[in-house]
mmCIF file of C-alpha atoms in Angstrom:
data_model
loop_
_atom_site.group_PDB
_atom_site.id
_atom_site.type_symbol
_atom_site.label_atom_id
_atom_site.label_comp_id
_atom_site.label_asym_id
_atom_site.label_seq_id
_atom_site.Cartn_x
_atom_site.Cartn_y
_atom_site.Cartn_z
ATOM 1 C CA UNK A 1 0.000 0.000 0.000
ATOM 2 C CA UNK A 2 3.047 2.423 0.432
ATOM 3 C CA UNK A 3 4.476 1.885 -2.314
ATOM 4 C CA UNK A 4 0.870 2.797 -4.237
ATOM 5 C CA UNK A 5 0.499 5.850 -2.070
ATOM 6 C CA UNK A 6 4.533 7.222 -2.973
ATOM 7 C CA UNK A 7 3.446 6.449 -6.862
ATOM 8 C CA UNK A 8 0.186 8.110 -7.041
ATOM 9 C CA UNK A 9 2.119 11.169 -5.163
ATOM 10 C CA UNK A 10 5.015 11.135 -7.786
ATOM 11 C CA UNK A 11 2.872 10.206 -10.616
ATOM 12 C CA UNK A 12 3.682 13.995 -12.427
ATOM 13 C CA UNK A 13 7.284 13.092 -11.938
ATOM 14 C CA UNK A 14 7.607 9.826 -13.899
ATOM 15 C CA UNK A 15 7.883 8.474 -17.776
ATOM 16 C CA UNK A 16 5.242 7.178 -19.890
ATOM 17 C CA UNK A 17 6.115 3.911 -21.968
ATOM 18 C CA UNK A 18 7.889 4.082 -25.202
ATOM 19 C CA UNK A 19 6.263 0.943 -26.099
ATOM 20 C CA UNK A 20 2.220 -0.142 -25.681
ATOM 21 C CA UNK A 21 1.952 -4.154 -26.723
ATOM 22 C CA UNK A 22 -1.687 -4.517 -27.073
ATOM 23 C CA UNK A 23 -2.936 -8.042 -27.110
ATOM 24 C CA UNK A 24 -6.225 -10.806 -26.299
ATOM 25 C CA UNK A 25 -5.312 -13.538 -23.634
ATOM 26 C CA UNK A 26 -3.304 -16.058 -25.427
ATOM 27 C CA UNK A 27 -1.904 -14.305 -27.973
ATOM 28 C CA UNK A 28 1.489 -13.970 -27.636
ATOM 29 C CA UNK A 29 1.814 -10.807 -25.129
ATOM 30 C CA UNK A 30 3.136 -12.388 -22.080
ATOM 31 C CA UNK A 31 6.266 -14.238 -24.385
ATOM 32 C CA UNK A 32 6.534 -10.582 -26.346
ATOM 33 C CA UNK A 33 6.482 -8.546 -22.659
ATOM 34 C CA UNK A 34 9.708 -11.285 -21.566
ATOM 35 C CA UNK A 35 11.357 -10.776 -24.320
ATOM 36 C CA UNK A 36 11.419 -6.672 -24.172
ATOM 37 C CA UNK A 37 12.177 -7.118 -20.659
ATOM 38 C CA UNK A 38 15.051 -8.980 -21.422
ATOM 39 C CA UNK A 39 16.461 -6.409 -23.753
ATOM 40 C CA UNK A 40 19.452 -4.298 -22.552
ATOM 41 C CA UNK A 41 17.719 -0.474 -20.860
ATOM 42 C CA UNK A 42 14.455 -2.107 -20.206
ATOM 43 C CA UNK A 43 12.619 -1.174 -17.234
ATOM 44 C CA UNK A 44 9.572 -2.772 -16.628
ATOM 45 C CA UNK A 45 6.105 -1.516 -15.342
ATOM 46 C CA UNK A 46 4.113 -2.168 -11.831
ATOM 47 C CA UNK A 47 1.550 -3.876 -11.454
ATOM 48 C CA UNK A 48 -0.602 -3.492 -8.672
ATOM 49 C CA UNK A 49 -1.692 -6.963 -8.521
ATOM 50 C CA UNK A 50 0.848 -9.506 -7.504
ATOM 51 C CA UNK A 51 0.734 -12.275 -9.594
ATOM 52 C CA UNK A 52 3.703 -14.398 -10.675
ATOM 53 C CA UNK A 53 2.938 -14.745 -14.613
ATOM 54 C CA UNK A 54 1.557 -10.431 -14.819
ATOM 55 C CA UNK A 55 3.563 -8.830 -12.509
ATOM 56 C CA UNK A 56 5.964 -6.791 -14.415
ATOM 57 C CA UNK A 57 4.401 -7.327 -17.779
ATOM 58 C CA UNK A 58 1.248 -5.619 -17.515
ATOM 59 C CA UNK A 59 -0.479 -3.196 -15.681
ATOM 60 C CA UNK A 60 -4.047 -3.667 -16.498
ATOM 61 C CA UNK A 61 -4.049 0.562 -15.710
ATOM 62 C CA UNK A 62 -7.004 0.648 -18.563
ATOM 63 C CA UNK A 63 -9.330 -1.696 -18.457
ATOM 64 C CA UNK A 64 -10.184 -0.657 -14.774
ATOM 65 C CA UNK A 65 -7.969 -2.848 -12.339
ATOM 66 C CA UNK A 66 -6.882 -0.339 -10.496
ATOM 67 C CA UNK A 67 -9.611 -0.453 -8.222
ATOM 68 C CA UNK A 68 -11.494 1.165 -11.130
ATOM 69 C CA UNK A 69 -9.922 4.256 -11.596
ATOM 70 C CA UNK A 70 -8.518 4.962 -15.040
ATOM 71 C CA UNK A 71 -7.519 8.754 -15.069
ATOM 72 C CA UNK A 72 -5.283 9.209 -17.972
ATOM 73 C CA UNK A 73 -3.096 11.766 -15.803
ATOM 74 C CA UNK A 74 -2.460 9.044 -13.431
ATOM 75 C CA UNK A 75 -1.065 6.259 -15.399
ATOM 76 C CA UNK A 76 2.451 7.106 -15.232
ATOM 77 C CA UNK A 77 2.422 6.136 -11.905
ATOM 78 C CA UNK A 78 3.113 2.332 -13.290
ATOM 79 C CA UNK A 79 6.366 3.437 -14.578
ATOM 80 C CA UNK A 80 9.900 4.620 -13.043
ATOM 81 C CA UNK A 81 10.838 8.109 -12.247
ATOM 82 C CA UNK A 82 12.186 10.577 -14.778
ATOM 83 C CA UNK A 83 15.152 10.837 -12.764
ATOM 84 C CA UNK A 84 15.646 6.877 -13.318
ATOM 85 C CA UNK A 85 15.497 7.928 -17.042
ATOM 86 C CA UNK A 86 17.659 10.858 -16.754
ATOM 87 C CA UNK A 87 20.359 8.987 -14.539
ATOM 88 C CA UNK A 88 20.756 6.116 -16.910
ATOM 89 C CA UNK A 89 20.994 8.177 -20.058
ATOM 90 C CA UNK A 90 22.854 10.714 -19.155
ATOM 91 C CA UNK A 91 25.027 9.684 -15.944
ATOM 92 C CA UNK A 92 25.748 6.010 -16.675
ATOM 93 C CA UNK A 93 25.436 6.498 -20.725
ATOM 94 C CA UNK A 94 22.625 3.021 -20.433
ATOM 95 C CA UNK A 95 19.270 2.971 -22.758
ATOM 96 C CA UNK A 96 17.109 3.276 -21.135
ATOM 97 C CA UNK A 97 12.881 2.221 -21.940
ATOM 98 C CA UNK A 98 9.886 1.065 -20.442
ATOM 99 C CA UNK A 99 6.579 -0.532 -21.480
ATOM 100 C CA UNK A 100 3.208 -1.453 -21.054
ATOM 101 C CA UNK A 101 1.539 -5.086 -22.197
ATOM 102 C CA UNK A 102 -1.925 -6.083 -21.604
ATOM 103 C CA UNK A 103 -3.632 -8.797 -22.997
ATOM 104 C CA UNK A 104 -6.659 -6.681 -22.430
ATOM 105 C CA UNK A 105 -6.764 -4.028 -24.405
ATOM 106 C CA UNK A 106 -6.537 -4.948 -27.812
ATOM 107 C CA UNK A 107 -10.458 -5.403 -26.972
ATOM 108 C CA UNK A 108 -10.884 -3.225 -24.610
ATOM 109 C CA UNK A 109 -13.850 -0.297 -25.672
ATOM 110 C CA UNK A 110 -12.626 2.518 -24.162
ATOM 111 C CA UNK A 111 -8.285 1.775 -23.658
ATOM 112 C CA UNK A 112 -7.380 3.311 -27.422
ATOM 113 C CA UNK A 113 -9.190 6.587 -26.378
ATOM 114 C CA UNK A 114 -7.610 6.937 -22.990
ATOM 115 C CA UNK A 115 -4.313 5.717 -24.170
ATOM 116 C CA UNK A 116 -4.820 8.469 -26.876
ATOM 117 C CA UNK A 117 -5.693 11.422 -24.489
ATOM 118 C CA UNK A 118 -3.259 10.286 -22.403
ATOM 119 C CA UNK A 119 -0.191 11.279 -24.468
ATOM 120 C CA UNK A 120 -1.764 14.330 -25.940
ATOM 121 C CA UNK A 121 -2.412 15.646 -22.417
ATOM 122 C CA UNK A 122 1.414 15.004 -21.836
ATOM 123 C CA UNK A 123 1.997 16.851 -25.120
ATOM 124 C CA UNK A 124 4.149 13.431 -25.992
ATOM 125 C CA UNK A 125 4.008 11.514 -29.362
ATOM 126 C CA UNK A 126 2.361 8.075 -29.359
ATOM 127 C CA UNK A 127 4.040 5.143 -28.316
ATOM 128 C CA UNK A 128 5.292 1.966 -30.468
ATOM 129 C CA UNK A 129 1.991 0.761 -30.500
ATOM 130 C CA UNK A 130 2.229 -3.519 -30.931
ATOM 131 C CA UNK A 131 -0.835 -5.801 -31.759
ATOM 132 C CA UNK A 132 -0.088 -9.298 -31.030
ATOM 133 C CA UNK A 133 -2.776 -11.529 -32.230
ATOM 134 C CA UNK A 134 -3.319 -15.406 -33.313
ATOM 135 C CA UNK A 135 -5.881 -17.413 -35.140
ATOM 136 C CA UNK A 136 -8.989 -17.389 -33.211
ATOM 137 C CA UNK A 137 -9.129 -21.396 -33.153
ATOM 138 C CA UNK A 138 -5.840 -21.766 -32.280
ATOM 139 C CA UNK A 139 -6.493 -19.414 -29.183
ATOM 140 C CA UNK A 140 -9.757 -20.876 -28.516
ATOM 141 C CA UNK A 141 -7.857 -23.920 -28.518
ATOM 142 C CA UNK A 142 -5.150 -23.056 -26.369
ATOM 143 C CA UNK A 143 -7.648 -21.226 -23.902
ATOM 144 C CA UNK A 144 -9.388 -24.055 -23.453
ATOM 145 C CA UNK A 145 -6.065 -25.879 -22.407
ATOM 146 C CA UNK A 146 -5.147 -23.112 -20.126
ATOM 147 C CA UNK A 147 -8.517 -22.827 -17.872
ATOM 148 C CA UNK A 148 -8.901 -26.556 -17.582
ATOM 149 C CA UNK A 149 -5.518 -27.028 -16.426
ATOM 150 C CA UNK A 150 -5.993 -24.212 -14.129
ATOM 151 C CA UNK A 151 -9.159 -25.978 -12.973
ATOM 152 C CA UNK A 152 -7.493 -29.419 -12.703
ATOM 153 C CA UNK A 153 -4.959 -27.643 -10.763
ATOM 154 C CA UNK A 154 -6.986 -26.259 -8.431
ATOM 155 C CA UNK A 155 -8.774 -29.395 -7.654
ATOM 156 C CA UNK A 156 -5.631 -31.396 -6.908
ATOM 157 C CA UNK A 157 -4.797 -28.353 -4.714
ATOM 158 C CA UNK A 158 -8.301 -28.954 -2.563
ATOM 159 C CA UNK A 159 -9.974 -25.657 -4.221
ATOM 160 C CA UNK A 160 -12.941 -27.669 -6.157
ATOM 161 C CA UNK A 161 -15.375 -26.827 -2.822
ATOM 162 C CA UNK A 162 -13.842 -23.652 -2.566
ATOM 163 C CA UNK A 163 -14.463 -22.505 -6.346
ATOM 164 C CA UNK A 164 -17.920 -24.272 -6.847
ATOM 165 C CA UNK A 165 -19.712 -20.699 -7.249
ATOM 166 C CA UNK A 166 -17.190 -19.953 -9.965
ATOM 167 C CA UNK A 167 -17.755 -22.964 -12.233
ATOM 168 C CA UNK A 168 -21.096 -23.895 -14.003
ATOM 169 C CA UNK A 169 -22.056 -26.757 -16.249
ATOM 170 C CA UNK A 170 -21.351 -24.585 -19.123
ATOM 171 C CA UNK A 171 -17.776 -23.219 -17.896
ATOM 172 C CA UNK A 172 -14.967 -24.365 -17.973
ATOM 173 C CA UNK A 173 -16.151 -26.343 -20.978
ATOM 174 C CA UNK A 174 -15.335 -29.945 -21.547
ATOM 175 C CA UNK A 175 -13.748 -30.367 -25.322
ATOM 176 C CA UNK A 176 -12.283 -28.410 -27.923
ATOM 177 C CA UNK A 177 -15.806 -27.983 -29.911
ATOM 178 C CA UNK A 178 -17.306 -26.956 -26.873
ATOM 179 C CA UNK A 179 -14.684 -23.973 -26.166
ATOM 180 C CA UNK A 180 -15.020 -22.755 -29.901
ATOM 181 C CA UNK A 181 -18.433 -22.872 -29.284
ATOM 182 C CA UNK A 182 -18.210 -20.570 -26.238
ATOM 183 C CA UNK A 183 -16.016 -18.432 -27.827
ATOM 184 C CA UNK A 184 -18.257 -17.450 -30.554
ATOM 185 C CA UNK A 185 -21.294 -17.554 -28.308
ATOM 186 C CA UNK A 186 -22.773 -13.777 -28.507
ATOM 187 C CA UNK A 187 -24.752 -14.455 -25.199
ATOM 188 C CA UNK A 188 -23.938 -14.453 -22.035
ATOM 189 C CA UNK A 189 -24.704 -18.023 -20.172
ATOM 190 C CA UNK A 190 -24.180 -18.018 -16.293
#
């Protein structure tokens, strides 16, 4: 919680990302994210949700996960310090960069637009915007792999009383045909 508070108090004195990878789940984002972050200068965003496979890859700042606030002035507080910027560059003679991947806002209604107004408000040019995307069976497919592994997981780990209110008869669904048929479903089932 400190370390929130000290960001959302600094947030006019940090850097925006250079680079924006915008992505679906299972696409590619989380392998693209590593692989930036492995790159010489990179420094890598916060995440306010502590999770072993996100944190430092994405910070979710736009689609509302940040306890729902989404004020374009504030989203630099996911990203280091000018100084940090300023000190490698110009004092250590390092690249520096930093970026921003989230698997949700290649789909997300309203994270171009704030993204957008973002920048303009900080009188910066647009980042390298990325796109990562993937046939849609193939990621229906490998979607379908992911959440019932999850859910297999869980049961061996004791969760399948704990989780009953999360899983129906429709979800997580039991074959491939049955996931691409959920995925192109245009209604909601509970």
């Amino acid at each position: 919680p400190l370390e929130i508070i000290f960001r959302y108090l600094t947030v006019r004195f940090r850097v925006l990302p250079d680079i924006i990878v915008l992505g679906e789940v299972r696409c590619g984002t989380t392998s693209l994210c590593q692989h930036l972050s492995d790159l010489p200068g990179c420094h890598k965003p916060f995440c306010l949700w502590k999770h072993p496979e996100l944190d430092g890859k994405e910070t979710f700042y736009f689609v509302g996960h940040y306890l729902g606030y989404v004020a374009p002035s504030a989203y630099r507080m996911c990203f280091p310090l000018s100084v940090t910027k300023w000190w490698n560059e110009r004092v250590l003679g390092k690249p520096f960069f930093t970026y921003d991947g989230c698997a949700q806002y290649l789909t997300s209604p309203t994270a171009a637009a704030l993204i957008a107004e973002t920048y303009q408000r900080a009188g910066q040019d647009s980042p390298v915007l990325v796109a990562c995307v993937r046939d849609p069976v193939d990621q229906a497919i490998s979607w379908w792999r992911y959440e019932n592994n999850a859910m297999e997981w869980g049961s061996c780990m004791g969760l399948s009383e704990w989780n009953t209110p999360l899983r129906t008869n429709m979800y997580p669904p039991r074959s491939v045909s049955e996931a691409l048929q959920f995925s192109s479903s245009t209604t909601v089932q509970k």
